[in-house]
Coordinates of C-alpha atoms in Angstrom, one line a residue:
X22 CA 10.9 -13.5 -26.7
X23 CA 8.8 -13.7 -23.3
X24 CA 10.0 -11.3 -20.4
X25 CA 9.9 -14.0 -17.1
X26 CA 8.2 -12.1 -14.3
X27 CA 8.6 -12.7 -11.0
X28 CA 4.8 -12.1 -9.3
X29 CA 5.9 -11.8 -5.3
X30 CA 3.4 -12.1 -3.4
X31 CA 2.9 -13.2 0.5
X32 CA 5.0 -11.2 3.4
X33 CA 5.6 -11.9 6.5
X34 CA 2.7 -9.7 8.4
X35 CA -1.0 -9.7 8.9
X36 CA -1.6 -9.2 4.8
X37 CA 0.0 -12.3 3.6
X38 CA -3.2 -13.6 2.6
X39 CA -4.5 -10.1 1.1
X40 CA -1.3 -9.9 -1.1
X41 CA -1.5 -13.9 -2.0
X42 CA -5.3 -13.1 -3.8
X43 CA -3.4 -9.6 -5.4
X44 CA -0.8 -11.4 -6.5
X45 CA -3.1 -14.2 -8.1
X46 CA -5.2 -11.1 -9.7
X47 CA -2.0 -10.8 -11.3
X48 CA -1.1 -13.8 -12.8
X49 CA -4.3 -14.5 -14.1
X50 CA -3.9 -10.9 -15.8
X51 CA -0.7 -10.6 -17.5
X52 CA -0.4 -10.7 -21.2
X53 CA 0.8 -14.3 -21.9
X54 CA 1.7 -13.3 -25.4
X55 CA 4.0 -11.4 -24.2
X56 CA 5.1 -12.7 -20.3
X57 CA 5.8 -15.5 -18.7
X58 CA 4.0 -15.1 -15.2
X59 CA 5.3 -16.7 -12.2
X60 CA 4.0 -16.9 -8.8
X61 CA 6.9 -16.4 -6.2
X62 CA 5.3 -16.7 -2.4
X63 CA 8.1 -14.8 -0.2
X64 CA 7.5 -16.0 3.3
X65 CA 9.2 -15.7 6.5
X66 CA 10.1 -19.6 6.8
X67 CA 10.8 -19.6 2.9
X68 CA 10.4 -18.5 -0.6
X69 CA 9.5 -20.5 -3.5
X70 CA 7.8 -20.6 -6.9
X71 CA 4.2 -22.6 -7.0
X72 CA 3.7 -24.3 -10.6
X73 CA 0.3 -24.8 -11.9
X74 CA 0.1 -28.3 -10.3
X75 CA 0.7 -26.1 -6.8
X76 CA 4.2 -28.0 -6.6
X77 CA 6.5 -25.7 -4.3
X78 CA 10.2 -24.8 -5.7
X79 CA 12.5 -23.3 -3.8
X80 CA 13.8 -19.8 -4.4
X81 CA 17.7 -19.3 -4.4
X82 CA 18.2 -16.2 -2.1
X83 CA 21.4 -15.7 -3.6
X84 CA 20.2 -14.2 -7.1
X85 CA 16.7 -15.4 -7.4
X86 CA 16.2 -17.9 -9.4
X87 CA 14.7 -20.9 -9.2
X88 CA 15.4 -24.6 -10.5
X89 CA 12.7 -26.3 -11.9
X90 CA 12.9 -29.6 -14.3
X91 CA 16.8 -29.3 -14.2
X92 CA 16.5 -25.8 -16.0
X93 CA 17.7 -22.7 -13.9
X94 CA 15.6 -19.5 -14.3
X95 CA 16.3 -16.3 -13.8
X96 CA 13.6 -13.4 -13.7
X97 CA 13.4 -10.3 -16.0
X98 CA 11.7 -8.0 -13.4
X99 CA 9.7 -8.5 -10.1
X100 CA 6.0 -7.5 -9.9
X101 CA 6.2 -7.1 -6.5
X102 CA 2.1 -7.4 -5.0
X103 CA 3.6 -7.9 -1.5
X104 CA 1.6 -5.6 1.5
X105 CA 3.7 -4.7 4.5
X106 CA 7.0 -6.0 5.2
X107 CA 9.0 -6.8 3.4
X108 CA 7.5 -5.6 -0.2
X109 CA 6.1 -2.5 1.0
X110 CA 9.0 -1.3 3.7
X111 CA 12.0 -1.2 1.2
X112 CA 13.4 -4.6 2.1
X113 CA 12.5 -6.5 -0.9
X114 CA 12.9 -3.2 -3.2
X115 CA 16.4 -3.1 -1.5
X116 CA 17.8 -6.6 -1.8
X117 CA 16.2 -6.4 -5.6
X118 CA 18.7 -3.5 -6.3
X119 CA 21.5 -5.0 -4.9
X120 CA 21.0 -8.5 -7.2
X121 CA 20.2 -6.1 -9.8
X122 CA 16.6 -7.2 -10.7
X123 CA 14.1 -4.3 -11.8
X124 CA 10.7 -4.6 -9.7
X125 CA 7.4 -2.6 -10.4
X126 CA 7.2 -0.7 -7.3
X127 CA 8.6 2.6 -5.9
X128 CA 12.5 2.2 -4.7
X129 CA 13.2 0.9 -1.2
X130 CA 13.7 4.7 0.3
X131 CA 10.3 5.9 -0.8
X132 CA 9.6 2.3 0.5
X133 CA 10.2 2.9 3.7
X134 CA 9.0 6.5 4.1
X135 CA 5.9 5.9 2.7
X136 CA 5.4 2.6 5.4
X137 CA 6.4 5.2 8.6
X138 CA 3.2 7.4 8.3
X139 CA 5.2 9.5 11.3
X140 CA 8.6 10.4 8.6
X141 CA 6.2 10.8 5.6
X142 CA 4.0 13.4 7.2
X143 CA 7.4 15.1 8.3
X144 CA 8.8 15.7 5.1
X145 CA 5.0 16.7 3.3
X146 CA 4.2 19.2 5.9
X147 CA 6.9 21.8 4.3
X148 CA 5.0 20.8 1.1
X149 CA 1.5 22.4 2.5
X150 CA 0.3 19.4 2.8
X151 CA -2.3 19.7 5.5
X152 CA -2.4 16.5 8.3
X153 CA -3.8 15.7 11.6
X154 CA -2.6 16.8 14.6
X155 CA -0.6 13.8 15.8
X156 CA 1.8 12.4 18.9
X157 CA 3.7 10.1 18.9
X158 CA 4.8 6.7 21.1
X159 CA 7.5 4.5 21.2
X160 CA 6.8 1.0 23.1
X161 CA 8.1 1.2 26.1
X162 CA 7.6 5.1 27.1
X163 CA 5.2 6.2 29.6
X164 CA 2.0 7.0 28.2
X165 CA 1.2 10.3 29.6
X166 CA -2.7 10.0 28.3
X167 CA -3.3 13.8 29.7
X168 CA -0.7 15.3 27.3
X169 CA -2.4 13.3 24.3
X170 CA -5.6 14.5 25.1
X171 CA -4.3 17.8 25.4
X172 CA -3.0 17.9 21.7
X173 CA -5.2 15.6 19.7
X174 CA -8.3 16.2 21.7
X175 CA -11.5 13.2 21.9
X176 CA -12.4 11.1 19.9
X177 CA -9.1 10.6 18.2
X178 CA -7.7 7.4 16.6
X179 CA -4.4 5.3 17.7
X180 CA -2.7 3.4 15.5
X181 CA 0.1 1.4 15.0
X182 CA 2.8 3.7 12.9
X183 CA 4.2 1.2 10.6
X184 CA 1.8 -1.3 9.3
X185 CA -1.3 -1.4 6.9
X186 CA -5.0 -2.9 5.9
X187 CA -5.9 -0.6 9.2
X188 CA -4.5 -3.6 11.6
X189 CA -3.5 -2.0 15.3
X190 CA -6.4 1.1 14.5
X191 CA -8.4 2.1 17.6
X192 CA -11.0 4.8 17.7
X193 CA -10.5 6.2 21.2
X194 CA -13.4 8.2 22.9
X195 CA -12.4 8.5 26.4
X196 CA -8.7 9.1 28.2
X197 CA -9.0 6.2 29.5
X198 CA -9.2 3.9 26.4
X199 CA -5.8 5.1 25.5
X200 CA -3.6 2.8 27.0
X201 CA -4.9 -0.4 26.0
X202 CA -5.4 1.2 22.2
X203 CA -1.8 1.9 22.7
X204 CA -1.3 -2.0 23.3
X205 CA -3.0 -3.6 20.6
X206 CA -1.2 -1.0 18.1
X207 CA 2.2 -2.4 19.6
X208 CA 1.3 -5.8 18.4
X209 CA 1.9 -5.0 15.0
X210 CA 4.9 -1.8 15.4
X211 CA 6.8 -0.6 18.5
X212 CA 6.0 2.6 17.1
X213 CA 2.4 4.5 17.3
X214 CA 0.9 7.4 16.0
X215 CA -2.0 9.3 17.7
X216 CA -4.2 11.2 15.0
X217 CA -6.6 13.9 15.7
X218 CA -10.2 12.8 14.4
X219 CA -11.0 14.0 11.3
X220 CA -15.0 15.1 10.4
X221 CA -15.7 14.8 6.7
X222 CA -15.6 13.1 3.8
X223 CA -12.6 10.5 3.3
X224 CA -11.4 9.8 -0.3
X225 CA -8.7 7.3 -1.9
X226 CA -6.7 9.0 -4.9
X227 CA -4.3 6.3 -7.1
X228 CA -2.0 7.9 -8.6
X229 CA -0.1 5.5 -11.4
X230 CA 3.0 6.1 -13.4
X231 CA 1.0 4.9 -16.6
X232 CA 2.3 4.4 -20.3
X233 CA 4.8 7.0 -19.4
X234 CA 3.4 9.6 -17.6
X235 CA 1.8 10.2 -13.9
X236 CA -1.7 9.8 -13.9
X237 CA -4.6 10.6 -11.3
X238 CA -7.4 8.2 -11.4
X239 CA -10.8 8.8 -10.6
X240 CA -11.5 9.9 -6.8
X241 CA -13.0 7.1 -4.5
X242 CA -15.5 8.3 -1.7
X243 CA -15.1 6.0 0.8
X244 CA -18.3 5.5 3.6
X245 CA -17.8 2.5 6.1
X246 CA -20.8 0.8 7.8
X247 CA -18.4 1.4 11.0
X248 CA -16.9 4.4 12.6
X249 CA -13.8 4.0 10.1
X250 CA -12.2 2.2 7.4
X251 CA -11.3 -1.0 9.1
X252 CA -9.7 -4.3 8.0
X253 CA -13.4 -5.6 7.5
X254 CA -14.9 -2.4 5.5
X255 CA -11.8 -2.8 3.3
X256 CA -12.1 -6.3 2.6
X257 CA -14.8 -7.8 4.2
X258 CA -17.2 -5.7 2.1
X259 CA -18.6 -3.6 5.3
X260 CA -18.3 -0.2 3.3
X261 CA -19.3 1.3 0.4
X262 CA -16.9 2.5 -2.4
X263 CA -18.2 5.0 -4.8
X264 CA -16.1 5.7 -7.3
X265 CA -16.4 8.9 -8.8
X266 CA -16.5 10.5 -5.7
X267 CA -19.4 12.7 -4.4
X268 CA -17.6 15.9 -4.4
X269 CA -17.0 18.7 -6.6
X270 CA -15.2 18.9 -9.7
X271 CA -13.3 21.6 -8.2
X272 CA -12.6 19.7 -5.1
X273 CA -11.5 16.5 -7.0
X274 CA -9.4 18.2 -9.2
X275 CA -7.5 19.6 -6.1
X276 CA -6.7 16.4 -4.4
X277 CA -5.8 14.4 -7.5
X278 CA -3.4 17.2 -8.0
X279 CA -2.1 17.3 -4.4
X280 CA -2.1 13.0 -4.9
X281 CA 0.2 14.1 -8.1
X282 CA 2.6 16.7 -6.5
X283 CA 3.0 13.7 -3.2
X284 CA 4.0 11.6 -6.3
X285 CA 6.1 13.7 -8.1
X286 CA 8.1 15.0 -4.9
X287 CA 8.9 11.8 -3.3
X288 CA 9.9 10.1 -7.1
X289 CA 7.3 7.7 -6.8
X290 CA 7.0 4.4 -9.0
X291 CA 4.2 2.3 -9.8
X292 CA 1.4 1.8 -8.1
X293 CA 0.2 4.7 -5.5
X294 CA -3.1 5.0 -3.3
X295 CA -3.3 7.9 -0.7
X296 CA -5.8 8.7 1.6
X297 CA -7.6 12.0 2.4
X298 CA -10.2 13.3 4.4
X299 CA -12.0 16.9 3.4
X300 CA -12.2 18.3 6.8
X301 CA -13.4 22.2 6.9
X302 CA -13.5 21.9 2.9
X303 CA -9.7 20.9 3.1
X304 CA -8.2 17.8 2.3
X305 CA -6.2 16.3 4.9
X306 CA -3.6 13.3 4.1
X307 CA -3.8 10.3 6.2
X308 CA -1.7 8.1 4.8
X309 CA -0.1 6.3 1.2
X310 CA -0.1 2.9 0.5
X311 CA 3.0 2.0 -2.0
X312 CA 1.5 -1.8 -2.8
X313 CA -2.3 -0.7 -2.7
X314 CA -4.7 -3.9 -3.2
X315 CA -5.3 -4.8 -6.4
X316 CA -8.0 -8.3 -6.6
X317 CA -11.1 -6.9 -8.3
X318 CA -12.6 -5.6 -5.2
X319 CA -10.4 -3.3 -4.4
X320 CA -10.1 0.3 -4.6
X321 CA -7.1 1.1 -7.5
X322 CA -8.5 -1.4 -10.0
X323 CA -12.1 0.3 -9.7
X324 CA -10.5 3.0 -10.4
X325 CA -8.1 2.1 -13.2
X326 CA -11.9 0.2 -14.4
X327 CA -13.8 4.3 -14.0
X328 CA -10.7 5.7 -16.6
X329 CA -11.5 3.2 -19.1
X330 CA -7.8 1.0 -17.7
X331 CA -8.1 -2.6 -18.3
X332 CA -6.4 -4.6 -15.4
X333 CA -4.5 -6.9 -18.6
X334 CA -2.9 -2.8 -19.6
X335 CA -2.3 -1.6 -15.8
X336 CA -0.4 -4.6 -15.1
X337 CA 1.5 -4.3 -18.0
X338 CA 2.2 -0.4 -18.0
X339 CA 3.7 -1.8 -14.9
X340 CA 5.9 -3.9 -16.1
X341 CA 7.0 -2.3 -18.9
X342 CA 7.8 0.9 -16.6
X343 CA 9.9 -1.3 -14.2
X344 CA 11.5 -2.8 -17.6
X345 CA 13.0 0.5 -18.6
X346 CA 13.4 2.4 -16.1

């Protein structure tokens, strides 16, 4: 008998529209022999299934399920494609749990540290991991823009703490460009994080829980046409993505296995993409991103594509993890 999955897809911040087009990717990739795909859009004014004729149904908050044709259905697991809050913050994962519907992404405390780049990079540092130097803002504080300078140094980067797709990034050159990069990364957190600029190479590392075991795809070398990897080099095409990576075997085996032991030590599920820059022949973690992208352009399903993964098997593996776990 077909497992009924639940595709969510949506949000309620700057993404929606990214995780609407990975959550199609989806649905137009599941196994129909063996699923029956639904697309669930989880927005802030409502939720609600789309049929193939683009008919809305509502979504009953109360155990989701939805009512369609007089016949109540209830959903087997959630493949949850949503980017930012609340799929990629612990919310959803959370409220899931509670209703007691298994969903293909990491659990809602990994959730939320993951999301807070300031609380993961606190509990990695005992790891070894190797980071920025950062400082950090709350809205509202006084922005002492001498003391910033004075521990992350020029050029550095502000950026908003807890949000993704690089909205609420600034590349700061001068002292004085701090404050207002302090403002436009409030728009999208009352929380910022001030990073010390990194010189060298920046590479993406998915790590997937896949048929069973943790596995390290191939390493992505990422080189915008800008100064960094913005909303537009990620999606608008203004970047190149070379995938494998131009870097050493030695040096890709070292940060797929430091992507691994970030996966392993924070008892990560699903679907994992983390960022690192090689900076004096080190790499240096930026960030993770729980609920990477997955349309055709992006980064993890190149990847997945490089180790010989077909998007119909990741998708799946998925699944099928979130099935028995």
């Amino acid at each position: 008998m077909k497992k009924t999955i639940a595709i969510a897809m949506g949000g309620y911040s700057s993404e929606y529209r990214i995780s609407i087009n990975s959550g199609n990717i989806v649905y137009k990739n599941l196994d129909r022999d063996l699923y029956e795909p639904y697309r669930v859009h989880i927005l802030q004014s409502e939720w609600f299934v789309v049929t193939e004729d683009d008919t809305p149904y509502p979504i009953n908050k109360s155990n989701f399920t939805v009512t369609i044709d007089d016949k109540v259905i209830s959903f087997d697991c959630v493949f949850n494609t949503i980017h930012g809050t609340p799929g990629e913050n612990g919310l959803l994962q959370a409220y899931l749990e509670l209703i007691g519907v298994p969903q293909t992404s990491c659990d809602y405390y990994q959730s939320a540290l993951t999301f807070n780049k300031r609380d993961l990079i606190s509990v990695l540092r005992p790891y070894g991991v190797k980071t920025a130097t950062n400082y950090f803002l709350n809205k509202g504080e006084d922005i002492d823009t001498k003391a910033i300078v004075d521990r992350v140094g020029l050029p550095c980067f502000v950026k908003a703490n807890r949000a993704g797709s690089s909205f609420g990034v600034t590349k700061v050159k001068t002292e004085e460009e701090i404050v207002s990069a302090a403002k436009t990364a409030f728009t999208e957190d009352d929380e910022a994080i001030i990073e010390s600029f990194l010189d060298g190479t920046e590479v993406s590392v998915g790590v997937i829980m896949y048929k069973g075991e943790i596995v390290a795809l191939p390493v992505t070398e990422i080189v915008p046409d800008g100064e960094f990897f913005d909303y537009e080099a990620k999606y608008l095409g203004k970047s190149q993505e070379i995938t494998p990576a131009r870097i050493s075997e030695e040096d890709t085996l070292k940060v797929q296995e430091i992507a691994k032991m970030i996966y392993r030590k924070l008892k990560m599920k699903g679907f994992s993409r983390s960022e690192f820059i090689f900076h004096d022949g080190e790499p240096h973690f930026i960030e993770m991103n729980t609920n990477p992208g997955i349309s055709q352009a992006s980064i993890l399903p190149q990847q997945a594509e490089k180790a010989g993964i077909t998007l119909k098997d990741l998708f799946g593996s998925a699944v099928e993890a979130a099935l028995n776990q």
